[in-house]
Coordinates of C-alpha atoms in Angstrom, one line a residue:
M6 CA 0.1 -0.1 0.1
S7 CA 1.0 3.9 -0.5
S8 CA 1.9 5.7 2.5
S9 CA 0.2 9.5 2.9
V10 CA 2.2 12.3 1.7
Q11 CA 0.7 14.4 4.3
P12 CA -1.4 16.8 2.5
A13 CA -2.1 20.3 3.7
L14 CA -1.5 19.9 7.1
A15 CA 1.6 18.7 8.9
A16 CA 2.3 16.2 11.5
D17 CA 2.4 19.2 14.0
A18 CA -1.0 20.7 13.4
R19 CA -3.7 18.0 13.3
P20 CA -6.7 19.5 15.1
W21 CA -8.6 16.0 15.3
T22 CA -6.2 15.5 18.0
N23 CA -7.2 18.8 19.6
P24 CA -10.5 17.5 21.8
D25 CA -10.8 21.6 21.9
A26 CA -10.6 22.1 18.2
T27 CA -13.5 23.7 16.3
P28 CA -14.6 21.4 13.5
F29 CA -15.2 23.1 9.9
I30 CA -17.8 20.4 9.0
S31 CA -19.8 18.9 11.5
V32 CA -22.1 15.9 10.2
K33 CA -24.4 15.4 13.0
G34 CA -26.6 11.9 13.4
V35 CA -27.5 12.1 9.6
S36 CA -29.1 9.5 7.9
K37 CA -30.9 9.2 4.5
R38 CA -33.5 6.3 3.4
F39 CA -35.2 5.6 -0.1
G40 CA -38.4 3.7 0.7
P41 CA -37.6 1.1 2.9
F42 CA -34.1 1.2 2.0
T43 CA -31.1 3.1 4.3
A44 CA -28.3 4.1 2.1
V45 CA -26.6 6.1 5.3
N46 CA -27.4 5.2 8.8
D47 CA -26.9 7.7 11.7
V48 CA -23.4 9.1 10.9
T49 CA -21.8 11.3 12.8
L50 CA -18.5 13.1 11.5
D51 CA -16.0 16.1 11.8
I52 CA -13.9 17.3 9.0
Y53 CA -11.2 20.2 9.8
R54 CA -10.8 23.4 8.1
G55 CA -7.8 22.3 5.4
E56 CA -7.9 18.7 5.4
V57 CA -7.9 15.8 2.5
F58 CA -10.3 14.0 4.3
C59 CA -11.5 10.4 2.0
L60 CA -14.6 8.7 2.5
L61 CA -13.6 5.2 1.6
G62 CA -15.9 2.3 0.3
G63 CA -17.3 -0.3 -2.0
S64 CA -20.0 0.2 -4.2
G65 CA -23.4 1.1 -2.3
C66 CA -21.8 1.8 0.6
G67 CA -23.3 5.0 1.0
K68 CA -20.4 7.5 0.8
T69 CA -21.5 9.1 -2.8
T70 CA -24.8 9.5 -1.4
L71 CA -23.3 11.1 2.0
L72 CA -21.4 13.4 -0.2
R73 CA -24.3 14.3 -2.1
M74 CA -26.0 15.6 1.2
L75 CA -22.9 17.7 1.7
A76 CA -23.4 18.9 -1.4
G77 CA -27.2 19.7 -1.3
F78 CA -28.7 17.5 -3.6
E79 CA -30.1 15.2 -1.4
T80 CA -31.8 16.0 1.9
P81 CA -30.9 13.9 5.1
T82 CA -33.8 12.1 6.7
E83 CA -33.0 12.8 10.0
G84 CA -29.9 14.6 11.4
K85 CA -28.2 17.7 10.4
I86 CA -24.8 18.8 8.6
L87 CA -23.0 21.9 10.0
I88 CA -20.6 23.8 7.4
D89 CA -18.6 26.5 9.4
G90 CA -20.6 26.9 12.3
K91 CA -24.2 27.6 9.7
D92 CA -26.4 25.0 9.6
M93 CA -27.4 23.9 5.9
A94 CA -30.8 22.3 6.3
N95 CA -32.6 25.2 4.5
V96 CA -29.6 26.2 2.5
P97 CA -29.8 25.1 -1.5
A98 CA -26.8 23.3 -3.1
D99 CA -26.1 26.7 -5.5
R100 CA -25.9 28.9 -2.5
R101 CA -23.4 26.5 -0.1
P102 CA -19.6 26.7 0.1
T103 CA -19.0 24.3 -1.4
N104 CA -18.7 22.8 -4.9
M105 CA -18.9 19.6 -7.1
M106 CA -16.2 17.5 -9.0
F107 CA -18.2 14.8 -11.0
Q108 CA -16.8 11.6 -11.6
S109 CA -17.6 12.0 -15.2
Y110 CA -16.1 15.5 -15.7
A111 CA -19.3 16.8 -17.5
L112 CA -17.3 18.9 -19.6
F113 CA -19.2 20.8 -22.8
P114 CA -18.0 19.5 -25.8
H115 CA -18.7 22.9 -27.9
M116 CA -17.0 25.1 -25.7
T117 CA -13.4 25.2 -25.5
V118 CA -11.3 25.2 -21.8
E119 CA -11.1 28.1 -20.8
K120 CA -15.2 29.0 -21.9
N121 CA -15.7 25.5 -19.6
V122 CA -13.8 27.0 -16.4
A123 CA -15.4 30.4 -17.4
Y124 CA -19.1 29.1 -17.5
G125 CA -20.3 29.2 -13.8
L126 CA -18.6 32.5 -13.1
L127 CA -20.6 34.3 -16.0
R128 CA -23.4 32.5 -14.9
E129 CA -23.0 33.8 -11.6
G130 CA -23.0 37.4 -13.2
K131 CA -19.3 37.9 -13.4
S132 CA -18.2 40.3 -16.2
K133 CA -16.0 39.1 -18.4
S134 CA -12.7 40.6 -17.3
E135 CA -13.0 39.4 -14.0
A136 CA -13.9 35.8 -15.2
M137 CA -11.3 35.6 -17.5
D138 CA -8.6 37.1 -15.3
R139 CA -9.7 34.3 -12.3
V140 CA -9.6 31.4 -15.4
A141 CA -6.2 32.4 -16.2
Q142 CA -4.8 32.3 -12.6
M143 CA -6.8 28.8 -12.4
L144 CA -4.7 27.1 -16.0
K145 CA -1.8 28.0 -14.4
L146 CA -2.2 26.2 -11.7
V147 CA -3.6 22.9 -13.3
K148 CA -1.2 23.8 -16.0
L149 CA -2.9 23.9 -18.7
E150 CA -2.3 27.4 -20.2
P151 CA -1.3 26.0 -23.5
Y152 CA -4.7 24.5 -24.0
A153 CA -6.9 27.2 -23.3
R154 CA -8.5 27.3 -26.2
R155 CA -8.9 23.7 -26.9
K156 CA -12.1 21.8 -27.2
P157 CA -12.4 18.6 -24.3
H158 CA -12.2 15.8 -27.5
Q159 CA -8.5 17.3 -28.3
L160 CA -7.3 16.7 -24.6
S161 CA -5.9 13.2 -23.2
G162 CA -7.9 12.1 -20.2
G163 CA -5.8 13.5 -17.8
Q164 CA -6.3 17.0 -19.2
R165 CA -10.1 16.8 -19.1
Q166 CA -9.6 15.5 -15.0
R167 CA -7.9 18.6 -14.9
V168 CA -10.6 20.8 -16.7
A169 CA -13.4 20.0 -14.3
L170 CA -10.7 20.3 -11.5
A171 CA -10.1 24.5 -12.8
R172 CA -14.1 24.7 -13.1
A173 CA -14.8 23.3 -9.5
L174 CA -12.2 25.4 -8.6
V175 CA -12.5 29.0 -10.1
K176 CA -15.5 29.9 -8.4
Q177 CA -13.4 29.5 -5.1
P178 CA -15.5 27.4 -2.8
K179 CA -14.5 26.7 1.1
V180 CA -15.0 22.6 0.7
L181 CA -14.6 20.8 -2.8
L182 CA -16.2 17.7 -3.2
L183 CA -14.7 15.0 -5.5
D184 CA -16.8 12.1 -6.7
E185 CA -14.1 9.0 -7.4
P186 CA -11.8 12.0 -9.5
L187 CA -9.5 9.8 -10.7
G188 CA -11.8 6.7 -11.4
A189 CA -11.5 7.4 -15.3
L190 CA -7.4 7.5 -15.7
D191 CA -5.3 4.6 -16.1
K192 CA -3.1 3.3 -13.3
K193 CA 0.0 5.6 -14.0
L194 CA -1.7 8.8 -14.8
R195 CA -4.4 8.0 -11.5
E196 CA -0.8 8.2 -9.4
E197 CA 0.8 11.0 -11.0
T198 CA -2.7 12.9 -10.6
Q199 CA -3.2 12.1 -7.1
F200 CA 0.3 14.0 -6.3
E201 CA -1.2 17.0 -8.4
L202 CA -4.3 16.9 -6.9
I203 CA -2.2 17.4 -3.4
R204 CA -0.2 20.2 -4.6
I205 CA -3.3 22.0 -5.9
Q206 CA -5.2 21.7 -2.4
E207 CA -1.9 22.8 -0.4
T208 CA -1.9 25.9 -2.8
L209 CA -5.4 26.7 -2.5
G210 CA -5.8 25.5 1.3
V211 CA -9.5 24.2 0.2
T212 CA -11.0 21.5 1.9
F213 CA -11.2 18.8 0.0
I214 CA -13.8 15.9 0.8
V215 CA -12.9 12.6 -1.7
V216 CA -15.2 9.4 -1.9
T217 CA -13.0 6.5 -3.6
H218 CA -13.3 3.4 -3.7
D219 CA -9.9 3.0 -4.0
Q220 CA -7.8 2.4 -1.2
E221 CA -4.1 3.2 -2.6
E222 CA -5.6 6.6 -3.5
A223 CA -7.5 7.2 -0.6
M224 CA -4.1 6.4 1.1
T225 CA -2.0 8.8 -1.0
L226 CA -4.5 11.3 -0.8
A227 CA -5.9 12.0 2.9
T228 CA -5.1 13.4 5.7
R229 CA -7.9 10.8 7.4
I230 CA -10.2 8.4 6.0
G231 CA -13.6 7.2 6.8
V232 CA -13.9 3.4 6.2
M233 CA -17.5 3.1 5.1
T234 CA -20.0 -0.4 4.6
E235 CA -23.6 -0.6 4.6
G236 CA -24.5 2.8 5.2
E237 CA -22.0 3.4 8.2
I238 CA -18.6 4.9 8.9
R239 CA -16.8 2.0 10.9
Q240 CA -13.6 3.7 11.5
I241 CA -12.2 7.2 10.9
G242 CA -8.2 7.7 11.2
E243 CA -5.5 9.3 9.6
P244 CA -4.1 6.2 6.8
R245 CA -1.4 4.7 9.0
Q246 CA -3.6 4.0 12.0
I247 CA -6.3 2.7 9.5
Y248 CA -4.0 0.3 7.8
E249 CA -1.5 -0.7 10.6
T250 CA -4.7 -0.9 13.7
P251 CA -7.8 -1.7 12.3
N252 CA -10.6 -2.0 14.9
S253 CA -12.4 -4.9 13.2
R254 CA -12.7 -8.1 10.8
F255 CA -13.8 -5.6 8.5
V256 CA -11.4 -2.7 8.1
A257 CA -8.5 -4.9 8.2
D258 CA -9.7 -7.2 5.5
F259 CA -10.8 -4.4 3.4
I260 CA -7.8 -2.2 3.5
G261 CA -4.5 -3.6 1.7
S262 CA -4.0 -7.3 2.0
V263 CA -4.0 -9.4 5.4
N264 CA -3.9 -12.6 7.0
L265 CA -6.8 -13.6 9.7
F266 CA -6.3 -16.3 12.0
E267 CA -8.2 -17.5 14.4
G268 CA -7.8 -18.4 18.2
Q269 CA -8.4 -18.5 21.4
I270 CA -6.1 -16.9 24.8
A271 CA -4.5 -19.5 26.1
S272 CA -2.5 -17.3 29.0
I273 CA -1.5 -14.0 30.2
E274 CA 1.7 -13.5 31.8
G275 CA 2.9 -9.7 32.1
T276 CA 2.8 -7.7 29.2
Q277 CA 2.9 -10.9 27.1
A278 CA -0.2 -13.5 26.2
A279 CA -0.3 -16.6 24.1
V280 CA -2.9 -17.7 21.4
E281 CA -3.7 -20.7 20.4
T282 CA -4.1 -21.0 16.8
A283 CA -5.3 -24.0 14.2
D284 CA -3.0 -22.5 11.9
L285 CA -0.2 -20.4 13.5
G286 CA 0.0 -23.0 16.4
R287 CA 1.1 -20.7 19.8
V288 CA 1.6 -16.9 19.2
I289 CA 2.9 -14.9 21.3
I290 CA 1.3 -11.5 21.6
T291 CA 1.2 -8.4 23.7
P292 CA -2.3 -7.9 24.6
P293 CA -4.8 -5.3 24.7
E294 CA -6.4 -3.7 27.7
G295 CA -9.0 -6.1 28.7
M296 CA -8.4 -9.6 27.9
N297 CA -8.9 -12.7 29.5
V298 CA -7.9 -16.0 29.4
G299 CA -10.3 -18.2 27.0
Q300 CA -11.3 -15.4 25.1
A301 CA -11.7 -15.8 20.9
V302 CA -9.5 -13.6 19.5
T303 CA -8.9 -13.1 15.8
L304 CA -4.7 -12.2 14.7
A305 CA -4.6 -9.8 11.7
I306 CA -1.1 -10.2 9.9
R307 CA 0.3 -7.7 7.4
P308 CA 1.9 -9.5 4.4
E309 CA 5.0 -7.6 4.4
R310 CA 5.5 -8.4 8.2
F311 CA 6.4 -11.9 7.4
T312 CA 10.0 -12.5 7.5
L313 CA 11.1 -15.9 4.9
S314 CA 14.4 -17.9 5.0
R315 CA 15.3 -21.4 4.1
I316 CA 17.5 -21.2 7.5
A317 CA 15.5 -22.2 10.6
P318 CA 15.5 -20.0 13.3
A319 CA 17.1 -20.2 16.3
E320 CA 15.7 -22.4 19.2
G321 CA 13.0 -21.0 21.3
T322 CA 12.5 -18.7 18.9
V323 CA 8.7 -17.6 18.8
N324 CA 6.3 -17.1 16.3
T325 CA 7.8 -19.3 13.4
T326 CA 6.5 -22.2 11.4
R327 CA 7.2 -23.9 8.2
A328 CA 5.6 -23.9 5.3
M329 CA 6.0 -25.0 1.7
V330 CA 6.2 -22.2 -1.2
R331 CA 3.3 -22.5 -4.0
D332 CA 3.1 -19.2 -6.0
V333 CA 5.8 -16.9 -6.3
G334 CA 5.1 -13.3 -8.1
Y335 CA 7.4 -11.0 -9.4
G336 CA 6.5 -7.2 -9.2
G337 CA 9.4 -5.4 -9.5
H338 CA 9.8 -3.4 -6.6
I339 CA 8.5 -6.8 -4.3
S340 CA 8.0 -10.3 -4.7
S341 CA 4.6 -11.8 -3.6
Y342 CA 4.1 -15.4 -2.6
R343 CA 1.4 -17.7 -1.5
L344 CA 2.7 -20.0 1.4
K345 CA 0.9 -23.6 2.6
L346 CA 1.1 -23.9 6.0
G347 CA 1.6 -27.6 7.9
N348 CA -2.7 -27.7 8.2
G349 CA -3.3 -26.8 4.6
R350 CA -4.0 -22.9 5.3
V351 CA -2.3 -20.9 2.2
V352 CA -1.4 -17.2 3.9
S353 CA 0.4 -14.6 1.6
A354 CA 3.6 -12.6 2.3
T355 CA 5.5 -10.1 0.3
Q356 CA 9.6 -9.3 0.2
S357 CA 11.1 -6.0 -0.7
N358 CA 13.8 -6.6 -3.8
R359 CA 16.2 -3.9 -2.0
L360 CA 18.9 -6.0 -3.5
R361 CA 19.6 -8.1 -6.4
D362 CA 19.4 -11.9 -5.1
E363 CA 21.0 -14.2 -7.4
D364 CA 19.2 -17.1 -5.9
P365 CA 15.7 -16.0 -4.5
I366 CA 13.4 -18.0 -2.7
T367 CA 10.8 -19.9 -4.9
W368 CA 8.5 -22.6 -6.1
D369 CA 8.8 -26.1 -3.8
E370 CA 10.7 -24.7 -1.3
E371 CA 9.9 -25.6 2.6
I372 CA 11.2 -22.5 4.4
S373 CA 10.7 -20.5 7.6
I374 CA 8.2 -17.6 8.7
T375 CA 8.7 -16.0 11.4
F376 CA 7.1 -12.4 12.9
P377 CA 7.5 -10.6 16.0
S378 CA 5.0 -9.9 18.2
S379 CA 4.7 -6.4 17.9
V380 CA 3.5 -6.7 13.9
V381 CA 0.4 -9.0 15.4
R382 CA -2.9 -6.8 15.4
V383 CA -5.6 -8.4 17.9
L384 CA -9.3 -8.2 16.5
T385 CA -12.4 -8.6 18.8
Q386 CA -15.2 -8.0 16.6

């Protein structure tokens, strides 16, 4: 998984860690029902000025419905939304301090780039000279000055995406809402555009709320992520927190790759506990507070946390087992392995290819797997 590049807010300026900080956007107990179907269920969420907040989830989880309620295109069935301290209940979409960038970009095909960007300003009654000054500034920001007189069909997908972004930002909203903004781009262009988005957001200081199903996109862009499923937010946190310390099996399994092992706490002695598992045998962990002997738990271990070796570990080494290499995938910077444990369970592991290895671990070898207690996440839900 990619790591966050900390857009907009430095590590020492994280207002969500300050209980006295005032949220810029507050979603309070918001639900949205369409007949008998509940699309968003009792969501409470605070977002702070200057954040890039990502709503992450699969199709149908409610993330776009929540975004549309923030924009004013849908009305909450229950609850309320405040932006900059003002209740949005009776504020129509065109009067809110927000603008929305749609997944389809929705550019006017018969207009040039500069006219597409200027359209909203001219509709508001801005003078042509003021509008074109703002358009020129925005095209410079998104690096499209040479393309001002072109039409959308003469642009690449990434250029059309930047036109749509410029059009959304030229009206100087306090909040920009982005619905799957990079979904139409190929992988390499999507990765490049993620950093362009961060650069633009840092330059303008606008609060971004991004809806995406792409985990790597959320991890790269976000100051914080809200993981959604079935209309509810299951966990909110910084990218590293979401990845390293998921609060449930769902979040652990949804974000990146993970190996999950069922077990039962066999003993607790001081700061260590032993968990009996069918797959790994006895696993030594650092137990969270409140654990009890006999309690059922799920152990989550990320593939990159396994150390693989042909050499058996020293006698007495904890958290080690033998495995057979079933599959190997070479990915350039990393290699991925599918390993068969003694009881037949297949687990995933990855290793960085930092050094040229003339004799890498390969198919049908028997190897040792080890992992420290500190990398095991203990889940109870």
